[in-house]
């Protein structure tokens, strides 16, 4: 069996116990929380103890915990995330409706973070200890310290309300207007990406500086190769291993941060869905959002691991 295929199969096999652990964690957390599906179902009414008991018995809430877990896993294997206690709609349908917007925001934020960090990190490394390096390091330090939601509020205040360059909230479907979609997503994506970009910039700078000090780089420069060729084709590729590792760890922030940023900009994505579910006491929806987000984080980290094989050929022969 080829080494690359063996590595990929090993990574995929490791996902199985990890996903089972995530499912168990989500199940236990929601079962031991204060949220009561029966009380949420009768919200606004005054149910009798008999009605509450009948609801719990009909929905299997009185079964032993191991039995409920087996039923829960069985439903998940059939793509059933449960039913909303309040709306009686399938949780999977609600997530399918809200998830595309969250993915759009997360991937836009990811793209901006990668672009900004590469531009800033490489510039700082090439001009190390000079004013471009000092400027990039100062800006990245501020970006690391600034919370995303605070940046979002500042952008709304100055770029949306004061200048009127962007809308302060809302969402336009790209199928209706690509320009309108870009205008509504620009500030949320920027607010989401800046903290990640600031941290990645520092990692990229450090990695590129270490690579520039190696003998093969000095040999390449000494043989007359232009700097853009040496940095673009050799240095950057070899220096991307550490930034890719950090990026994989920050994917969780992008997915979780998207929920907060969506709330600030009133975007109808997973953030609004889970906030409404928490406020209204709808544990099935909260559980579905947690499982979807955690699974997405695991899958994206698998992709990052596979990208390491592309960037670093030594891993394929290790």
XYZ file of N, CA, C and O in Angstrom, residues 210-286:
308
model
N 13.354 31.926 10.014
C 14.179 30.734 10.233
C 14.614 30.108 8.911
O 15.744 29.639 8.773
N 13.708 30.111 7.940
C 14.032 29.501 6.647
C 15.032 30.351 5.871
O 15.913 29.819 5.181
N 14.906 31.679 5.976
C 15.829 32.569 5.260
C 17.264 32.440 5.764
O 18.211 32.770 5.038
N 17.437 31.972 6.992
C 18.780 31.849 7.563
C 19.459 30.532 7.204
O 20.603 30.287 7.627
N 18.814 29.691 6.428
C 19.389 28.387 6.092
C 20.359 28.504 4.910
O 20.280 29.437 4.093
N 21.240 27.522 4.811
C 22.321 27.580 3.824
C 21.803 27.565 2.397
O 22.348 28.257 1.523
N 20.754 26.775 2.113
C 20.308 26.672 0.723
C 19.752 28.001 0.217
O 19.820 28.295 -0.989
N 19.220 28.827 1.131
C 18.701 30.137 0.720
C 19.855 31.057 0.354
O 19.816 31.763 -0.666
N 20.883 31.057 1.175
C 22.057 31.891 0.854
C 22.705 31.434 -0.447
O 23.172 32.259 -1.253
N 22.709 30.125 -0.675
C 23.266 29.615 -1.940
C 22.424 30.070 -3.126
O 22.959 30.469 -4.180
N 21.117 30.035 -2.967
C 20.218 30.452 -4.058
C 20.402 31.931 -4.364
O 20.471 32.339 -5.537
N 20.484 32.750 -3.314
C 20.715 34.182 -3.543
C 22.087 34.418 -4.170
O 22.251 35.261 -5.060
N 23.090 33.653 -3.724
C 24.439 33.827 -4.253
C 24.569 33.427 -5.708
O 25.420 33.943 -6.430
N 23.698 32.498 -6.153
C 23.748 32.075 -7.556
C 22.990 33.021 -8.474
O 22.923 32.787 -9.684
N 22.394 34.086 -7.911
C 21.763 35.103 -8.747
C 20.270 34.966 -8.929
O 19.675 35.712 -9.728
N 19.634 34.031 -8.233
C 18.181 33.906 -8.356
C 17.490 35.112 -7.729
O 17.892 35.579 -6.656
N 16.446 35.629 -8.379
C 15.752 36.789 -7.813
C 15.043 36.425 -6.512
O 14.602 35.286 -6.328
N 14.932 37.375 -5.593
C 14.316 37.096 -4.287
C 12.898 36.542 -4.387
O 12.518 35.660 -3.615
N 12.087 37.042 -5.348
C 10.696 36.566 -5.441
C 10.655 35.090 -5.800
O 9.745 34.373 -5.389
N 11.625 34.612 -6.548
C 11.671 33.191 -6.906
C 12.089 32.353 -5.706
O 11.484 31.322 -5.402
N 13.126 32.808 -5.005
C 13.619 32.052 -3.848
C 12.554 31.992 -2.760
O 12.260 30.927 -2.199
N 11.965 33.156 -2.448
C 10.968 33.205 -1.370
C 9.679 32.503 -1.793
O 9.103 31.720 -1.031
N 9.232 32.769 -3.007
C 7.944 32.222 -3.445
C 7.960 30.723 -3.685
O 7.003 30.026 -3.336
N 9.038 30.192 -4.257
C 9.059 28.776 -4.646
C 9.667 27.861 -3.584
O 9.301 26.698 -3.502
N 10.589 28.378 -2.809
C 11.307 27.511 -1.864
C 11.024 27.860 -0.412
O 10.553 27.020 0.351
N 11.305 29.091 -0.036
C 11.215 29.486 1.366
C 9.787 29.364 1.882
O 9.537 28.767 2.937
N 8.851 29.922 1.120
C 7.475 29.958 1.613
C 6.904 28.562 1.771
O 6.225 28.262 2.759
N 7.173 27.692 0.822
C 6.638 26.335 0.922
C 7.204 25.603 2.134
O 6.465 24.924 2.857
N 8.473 25.723 2.358
C 9.084 25.045 3.509
C 8.668 25.670 4.839
O 8.684 25.002 5.877
N 8.316 26.958 4.799
C 7.968 27.660 6.043
C 6.499 27.521 6.407
O 6.082 28.015 7.465
N 5.689 26.883 5.563
C 4.247 26.827 5.808
C 3.817 25.733 6.781
O 2.643 25.677 7.146
N 4.737 24.865 7.199
C 4.350 23.746 8.058
C 3.809 24.250 9.398
O 2.714 23.861 9.828
N 4.553 25.102 10.078
C 4.100 25.619 11.374
C 2.839 26.464 11.258
O 1.910 26.305 12.066
N 2.753 27.404 10.301
C 1.504 28.153 10.161
C 0.286 27.272 9.891
O -0.810 27.559 10.367
N 0.468 26.193 9.127
C -0.660 25.287 8.875
C -1.133 24.633 10.171
O -2.336 24.458 10.391
N -0.200 24.271 11.037
C -0.572 23.673 12.317
C -1.377 24.656 13.160
O -2.409 24.309 13.742
N -0.909 25.900 13.226
C -1.621 26.924 14.000
C -2.984 27.201 13.368
O -3.988 27.370 14.076
N -3.040 27.229 12.029
C -4.307 27.475 11.356
C -5.319 26.391 11.701
O -6.502 26.674 11.915
N -4.876 25.137 11.762
C -5.783 24.058 12.132
C -6.362 24.256 13.517
O -7.547 23.988 13.758
N -5.545 24.761 14.442
C -6.031 25.006 15.796
C -6.982 26.196 15.839
O -7.849 26.259 16.721
N -6.826 27.139 14.918
C -7.669 28.336 14.919
C -8.971 28.145 14.152
O -9.820 29.038 14.161
N -9.132 26.997 13.494
C -10.387 26.733 12.794
C -11.551 26.737 13.781
O -12.646 27.208 13.485
N -11.294 26.198 14.974
C -12.338 26.209 15.994
C -12.783 27.621 16.335
O -13.974 27.870 16.545
N -11.819 28.559 16.388
C -12.186 29.947 16.650
C -13.030 30.508 15.506
O -14.009 31.230 15.738
N -12.660 30.178 14.274
C -13.415 30.692 13.135
C -14.856 30.197 13.160
O -15.792 30.956 12.894
N -15.059 28.924 13.496
C -16.414 28.382 13.540
C -17.186 28.931 14.739
O -18.343 29.330 14.616
N -16.528 28.932 15.903
C -17.197 29.470 17.083
C -17.348 30.981 17.024
O -18.392 31.522 17.425
N -16.327 31.656 16.513
C -16.409 33.110 16.390
C -17.449 33.558 15.397
O -18.045 34.635 15.542
N -17.697 32.737 14.381
C -18.733 33.077 13.404
C -20.087 33.189 14.087
O -20.918 34.025 13.705
N -20.329 32.353 15.101
C -21.600 32.411 15.828
C -21.768 33.763 16.510
O -22.837 34.386 16.451
N -20.683 34.259 17.137
C -20.752 35.548 17.819
C -20.884 36.688 16.815
O -21.714 37.598 16.991
N -20.089 36.655 15.756
C -20.118 37.726 14.762
C -21.490 37.787 14.070
O -22.000 38.871 13.782
N -22.084 36.624 13.811
C -23.420 36.602 13.210
C -24.423 37.319 14.105
O -25.305 38.034 13.616
N -24.295 37.135 15.401
C -25.210 37.793 16.334
C -25.037 39.305 16.296
O -26.020 40.056 16.305
N -23.784 39.773 16.233
C -23.516 41.215 16.197
C -24.091 41.841 14.931
O -24.684 42.929 14.968
N -23.959 41.154 13.796
C -24.401 41.711 12.510
C -25.796 41.226 12.105
O -26.207 41.461 10.967
N -26.513 40.552 13.007
C -27.882 40.091 12.745
C -27.966 39.230 11.485
O -28.839 39.426 10.642
N -27.038 38.291 11.357
C -27.041 37.381 10.219
C -27.795 36.098 10.593
O -27.563 35.530 11.671
N -28.681 35.615 9.737
C -29.513 34.442 10.079
C -28.796 33.119 9.861
O -29.217 32.272 9.075
N -27.700 32.919 10.571
C -26.938 31.678 10.438
C -27.061 30.819 11.677
O -28.041 30.878 12.431
N -26.031 30.002 11.916
C -26.039 29.101 13.054
C -26.017 29.868 14.376
O -26.523 29.384 15.393
N -25.433 31.061 14.375
C -25.388 31.861 15.589
C -26.772 32.231 16.071
O -27.115 32.036 17.238
N -27.587 32.762 15.169
C -28.959 33.127 15.539
C -29.739 31.891 15.956
O -30.546 31.925 16.900
N -29.505 30.781 15.248
C -30.228 29.548 15.553
C -29.931 29.077 16.976
O -30.854 28.748 17.741
N -28.661 29.057 17.358
C -28.317 28.539 18.686
C -28.678 29.537 19.783
O -29.090 29.133 20.890
N -28.553 30.841 19.515
C -28.929 31.844 20.516
C -30.421 31.757 20.808
O -30.855 31.766 21.966
N -31.251 31.678 19.751
C -32.692 31.545 19.944
C -33.026 30.257 20.696
O -33.918 30.235 21.547
N -32.301 29.180 20.384
C -32.571 27.902 21.045
C -32.223 27.968 22.528
O -32.961 27.438 23.373
N -31.122 28.629 22.872
C -30.736 28.753 24.279
C -31.739 29.612 25.033
O -32.162 29.280 26.147
N -32.126 30.729 24.418
C -33.064 31.630 25.088
C -34.436 30.992 25.288
O -35.106 31.246 26.291
N -34.863 30.160 24.326
C -36.196 29.556 24.393
C -36.186 28.170 25.038
O -37.234 27.534 25.132
N -35.011 27.698 25.456
C -34.941 26.392 26.097
C -35.250 25.245 25.161
O -36.105 24.405 25.459
N -34.552 25.205 24.027
C -34.774 24.149 23.030
C -33.503 23.303 22.932
O -32.644 23.535 22.075
N -33.321 22.307 23.815
C -32.040 21.581 23.886
C -31.716 20.790 22.632
O -30.541 20.594 22.316
N -32.707 20.318 21.899
C -32.423 19.523 20.702
C -31.680 20.350 19.656
O -30.754 19.860 19.009
N -32.076 21.606 19.487
C -31.418 22.477 18.510
C -29.998 22.813 18.970
O -29.059 22.793 18.170
N -29.841 23.119 20.264
C -28.500 23.410 20.792
C -27.577 22.216 20.579
O -26.435 22.360 20.131
